mmCIF file of C-alpha atoms in Angstrom:
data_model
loop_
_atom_site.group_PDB
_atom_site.id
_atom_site.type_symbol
_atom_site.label_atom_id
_atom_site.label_comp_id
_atom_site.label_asym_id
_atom_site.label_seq_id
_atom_site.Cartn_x
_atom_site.Cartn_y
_atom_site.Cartn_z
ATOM 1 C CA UNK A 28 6.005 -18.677 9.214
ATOM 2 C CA UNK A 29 6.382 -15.424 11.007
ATOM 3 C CA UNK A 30 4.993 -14.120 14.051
ATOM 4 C CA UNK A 31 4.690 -10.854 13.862
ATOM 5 C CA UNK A 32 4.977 -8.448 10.420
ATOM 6 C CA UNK A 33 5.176 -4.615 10.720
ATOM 7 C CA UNK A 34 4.972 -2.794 7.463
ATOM 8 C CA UNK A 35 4.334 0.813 6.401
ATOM 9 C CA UNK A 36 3.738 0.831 2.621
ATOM 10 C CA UNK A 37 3.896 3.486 0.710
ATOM 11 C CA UNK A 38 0.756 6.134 0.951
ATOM 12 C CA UNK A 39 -0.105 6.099 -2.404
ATOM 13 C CA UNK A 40 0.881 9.898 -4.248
ATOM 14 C CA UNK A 41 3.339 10.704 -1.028
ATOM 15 C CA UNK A 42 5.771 8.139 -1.712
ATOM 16 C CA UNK A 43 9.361 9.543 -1.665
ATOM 17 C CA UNK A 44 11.834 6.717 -2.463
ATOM 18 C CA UNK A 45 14.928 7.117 -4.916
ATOM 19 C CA UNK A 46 15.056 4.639 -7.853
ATOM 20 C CA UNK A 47 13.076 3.349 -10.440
ATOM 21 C CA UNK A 48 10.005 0.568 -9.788
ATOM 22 C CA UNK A 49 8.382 2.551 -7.630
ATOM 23 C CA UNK A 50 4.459 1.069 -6.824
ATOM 24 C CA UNK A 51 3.273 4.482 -8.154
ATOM 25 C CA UNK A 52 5.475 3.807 -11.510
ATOM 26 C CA UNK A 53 4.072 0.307 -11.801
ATOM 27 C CA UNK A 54 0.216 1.335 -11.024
ATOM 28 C CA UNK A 55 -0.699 5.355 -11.726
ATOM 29 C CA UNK A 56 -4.302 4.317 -11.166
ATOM 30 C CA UNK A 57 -5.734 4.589 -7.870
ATOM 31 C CA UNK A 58 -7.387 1.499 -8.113
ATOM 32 C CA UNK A 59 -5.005 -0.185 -9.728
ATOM 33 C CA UNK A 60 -2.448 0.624 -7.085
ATOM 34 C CA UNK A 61 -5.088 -0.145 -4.405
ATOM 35 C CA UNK A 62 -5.741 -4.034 -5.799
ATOM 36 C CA UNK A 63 -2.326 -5.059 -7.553
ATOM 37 C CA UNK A 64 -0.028 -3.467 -5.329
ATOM 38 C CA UNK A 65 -1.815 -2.944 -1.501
ATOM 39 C CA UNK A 66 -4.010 -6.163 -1.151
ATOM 40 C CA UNK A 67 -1.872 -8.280 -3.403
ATOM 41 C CA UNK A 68 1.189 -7.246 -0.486
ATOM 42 C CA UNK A 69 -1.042 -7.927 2.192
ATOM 43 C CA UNK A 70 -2.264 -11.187 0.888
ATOM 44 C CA UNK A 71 1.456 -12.579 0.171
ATOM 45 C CA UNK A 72 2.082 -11.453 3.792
ATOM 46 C CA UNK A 73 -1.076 -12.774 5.559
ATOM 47 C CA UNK A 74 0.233 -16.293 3.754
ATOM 48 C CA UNK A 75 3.414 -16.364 5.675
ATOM 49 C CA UNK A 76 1.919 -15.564 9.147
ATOM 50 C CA UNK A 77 1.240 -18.134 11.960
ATOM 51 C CA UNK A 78 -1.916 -18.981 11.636
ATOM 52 C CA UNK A 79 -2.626 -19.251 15.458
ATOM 53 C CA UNK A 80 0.017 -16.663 16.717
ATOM 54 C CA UNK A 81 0.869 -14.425 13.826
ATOM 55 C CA UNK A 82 -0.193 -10.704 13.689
ATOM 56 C CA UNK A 83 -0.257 -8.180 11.002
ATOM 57 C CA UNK A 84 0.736 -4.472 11.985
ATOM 58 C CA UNK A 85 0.503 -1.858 9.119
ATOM 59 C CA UNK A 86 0.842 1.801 9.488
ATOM 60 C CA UNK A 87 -1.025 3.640 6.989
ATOM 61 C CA UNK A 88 -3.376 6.404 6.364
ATOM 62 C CA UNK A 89 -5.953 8.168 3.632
ATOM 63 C CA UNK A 90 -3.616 10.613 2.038
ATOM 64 C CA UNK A 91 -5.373 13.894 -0.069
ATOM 65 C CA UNK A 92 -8.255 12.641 -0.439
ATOM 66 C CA UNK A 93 -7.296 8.944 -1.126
ATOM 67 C CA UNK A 94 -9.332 6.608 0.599
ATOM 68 C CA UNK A 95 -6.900 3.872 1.841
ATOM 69 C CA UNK A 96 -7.803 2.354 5.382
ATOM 70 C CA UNK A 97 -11.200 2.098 4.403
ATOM 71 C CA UNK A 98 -10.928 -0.507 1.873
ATOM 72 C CA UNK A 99 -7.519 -2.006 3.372
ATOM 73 C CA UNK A 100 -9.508 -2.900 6.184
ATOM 74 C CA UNK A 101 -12.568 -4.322 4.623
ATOM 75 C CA UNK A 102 -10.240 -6.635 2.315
ATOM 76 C CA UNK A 103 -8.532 -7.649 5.341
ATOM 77 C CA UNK A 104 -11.755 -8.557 6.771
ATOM 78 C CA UNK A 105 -13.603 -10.195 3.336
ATOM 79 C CA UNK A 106 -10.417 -12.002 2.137
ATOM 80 C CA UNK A 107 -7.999 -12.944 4.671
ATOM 81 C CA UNK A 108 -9.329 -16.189 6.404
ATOM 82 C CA UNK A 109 -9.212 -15.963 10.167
ATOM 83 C CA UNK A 110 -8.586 -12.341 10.365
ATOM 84 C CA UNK A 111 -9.533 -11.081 13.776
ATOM 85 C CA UNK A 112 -9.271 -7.243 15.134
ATOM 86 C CA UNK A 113 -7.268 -6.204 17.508
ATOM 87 C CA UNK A 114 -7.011 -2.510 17.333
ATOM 88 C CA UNK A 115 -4.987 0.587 16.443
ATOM 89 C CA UNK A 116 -2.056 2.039 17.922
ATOM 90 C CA UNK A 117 -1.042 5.605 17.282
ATOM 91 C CA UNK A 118 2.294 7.264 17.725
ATOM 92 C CA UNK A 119 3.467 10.641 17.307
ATOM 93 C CA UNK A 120 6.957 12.008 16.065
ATOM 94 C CA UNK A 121 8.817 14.677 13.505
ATOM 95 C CA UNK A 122 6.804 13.098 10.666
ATOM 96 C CA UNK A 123 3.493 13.651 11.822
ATOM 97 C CA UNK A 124 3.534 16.383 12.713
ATOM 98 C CA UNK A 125 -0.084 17.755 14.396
ATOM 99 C CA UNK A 126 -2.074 14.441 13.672
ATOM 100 C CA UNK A 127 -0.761 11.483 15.374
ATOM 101 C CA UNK A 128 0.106 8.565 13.005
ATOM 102 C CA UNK A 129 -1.897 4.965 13.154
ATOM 103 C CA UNK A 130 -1.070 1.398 12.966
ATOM 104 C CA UNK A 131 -3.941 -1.253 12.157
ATOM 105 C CA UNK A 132 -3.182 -4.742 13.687
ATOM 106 C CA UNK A 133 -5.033 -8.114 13.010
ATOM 107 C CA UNK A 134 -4.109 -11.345 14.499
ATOM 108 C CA UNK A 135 -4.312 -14.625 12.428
ATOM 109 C CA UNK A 136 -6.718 -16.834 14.345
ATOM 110 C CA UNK A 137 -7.272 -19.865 11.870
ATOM 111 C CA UNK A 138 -9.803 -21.995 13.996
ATOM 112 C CA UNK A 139 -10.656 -25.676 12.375
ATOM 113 C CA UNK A 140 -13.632 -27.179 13.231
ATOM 114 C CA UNK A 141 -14.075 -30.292 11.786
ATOM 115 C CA UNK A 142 -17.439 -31.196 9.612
ATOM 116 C CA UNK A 143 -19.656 -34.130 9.000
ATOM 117 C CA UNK A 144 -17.533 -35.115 5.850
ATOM 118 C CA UNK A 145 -13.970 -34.917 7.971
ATOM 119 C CA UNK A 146 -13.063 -32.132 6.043
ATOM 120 C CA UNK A 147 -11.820 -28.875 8.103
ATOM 121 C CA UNK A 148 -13.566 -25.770 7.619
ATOM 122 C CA UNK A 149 -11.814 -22.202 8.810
ATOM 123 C CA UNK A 150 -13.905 -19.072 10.123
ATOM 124 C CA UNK A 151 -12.963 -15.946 11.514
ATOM 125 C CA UNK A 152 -13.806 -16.150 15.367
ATOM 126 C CA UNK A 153 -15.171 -12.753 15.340
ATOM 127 C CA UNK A 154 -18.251 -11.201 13.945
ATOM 128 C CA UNK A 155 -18.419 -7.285 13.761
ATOM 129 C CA UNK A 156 -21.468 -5.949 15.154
ATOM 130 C CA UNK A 157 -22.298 -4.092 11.334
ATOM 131 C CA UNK A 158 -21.200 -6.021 8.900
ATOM 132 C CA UNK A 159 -19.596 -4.065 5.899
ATOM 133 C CA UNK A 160 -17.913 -5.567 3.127
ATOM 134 C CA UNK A 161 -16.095 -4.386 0.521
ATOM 135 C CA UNK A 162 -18.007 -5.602 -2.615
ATOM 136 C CA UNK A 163 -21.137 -3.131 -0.866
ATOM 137 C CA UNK A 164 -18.871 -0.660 -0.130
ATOM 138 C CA UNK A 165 -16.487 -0.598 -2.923
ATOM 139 C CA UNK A 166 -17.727 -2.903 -5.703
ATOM 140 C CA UNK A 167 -14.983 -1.733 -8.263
ATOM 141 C CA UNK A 168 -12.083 -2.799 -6.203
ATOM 142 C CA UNK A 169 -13.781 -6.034 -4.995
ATOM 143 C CA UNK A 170 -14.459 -7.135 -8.725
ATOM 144 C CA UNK A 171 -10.673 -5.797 -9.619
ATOM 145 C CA UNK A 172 -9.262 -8.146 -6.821
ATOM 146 C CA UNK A 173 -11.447 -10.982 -7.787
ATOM 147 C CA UNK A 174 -10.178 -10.672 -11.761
ATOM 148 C CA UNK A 175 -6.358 -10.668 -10.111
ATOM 149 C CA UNK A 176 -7.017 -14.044 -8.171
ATOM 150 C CA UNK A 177 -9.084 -15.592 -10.799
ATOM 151 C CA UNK A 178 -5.735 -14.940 -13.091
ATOM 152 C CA UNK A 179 -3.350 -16.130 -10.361
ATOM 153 C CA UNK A 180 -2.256 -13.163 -8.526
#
C-alpha cells in the first residue's frame, strides 16, 4: 500500500499526449469519460492507499465549461470509504498562466469500530456541515457509476 499518490489526469478535451489510447479516444462522452475513466482511476487508486496514513493528491480543474471537481469530489466523498478532507493547495507556474492551478487532497482514515455481532463497520470520521451527494447533485453519473460496479468495474 502506498502512502501518498499525486496524480494530474488528463482535463478532459485539453489533453495533449502523443499516441493512440488516449482516455478521450476510449470515452468521447462526457459522462462516459467522467465514470469509466475519472472515478474508475480514482477508485483503483483509493484501493492501494494506507488506509490509516495514505493520502490522495489530484490536480485538476473544470475545463470549458466541463464540470470536473464538482462531481470528482462528491464521488470521493459518496464512494470512497473513510475519505476525509484535508484541503487544496494551489501553485502557480508557465502553465497557468493568470489563474493559479489546484490540487484536492483526501486522507484515507479507515476507522473500525467494532459492533454487537463482532463484525467491523468503517465510517468516514468527518461529517460536512451540508451534506451534498452526488446522486442529488448529479443523478446521471451516480446511476452510470453504480451500473459500472454492479458489472465489475
Amino acid at each position: 500500500k502506498f502512502n501518498i499518490s499525486l496524480v494530474s489526469p488528463p482535463f478532459y478535451i485539453i489533453e495533449r499526449y502523443s499516441g493512440p489510447g488516449q482516455s478521450t479516444d476510449n470515452y468521447p462522452e462526457f459522462d462516459d469519460w467522467m465514470v469509466k475513466f475519472l472515478f474508475r482511476s480514482i477508485w483503483n487508486i483509493w484501493d492501494n492507499l494506507d488506509d490509516q496514513e495514505g493520502y490522495l493528491a489530484i490536480n485538476i480543474a473544470n475545463i470549458r465549461g466541463c464540470d470536473i471537481v464538482g462531481p470528482m469530489q462528491l464521488f470521493i466523498e459518496d464512494f470512497l470509504d473513510g475519505s476525509n478532507w484535508e484541503g487544496i493547495l494551489t501553485f502557480s507556474g508557465r502553465g497557468t498562466k493568470d489563474v493559479p492551478g489546484s490540487v484536492y487532497v483526501w486522507k484515507k482514515m479507515i476507522h473500525h469500530e467494532p459492533c454487537k455481532y463482532g463484525a467491523a463497520i468503517s465510517r468516514n470520521l468527518w461529517e460536512p456541515t451540508v451534506h451534498r451527494s452526488l446522486k442529488d447533485l448529479h443523478p446521471k453519473l451516480y446511476s452510470r457509476w453504480l451500473d459500472l460496479v454492479t458489472d465489475g468495474l
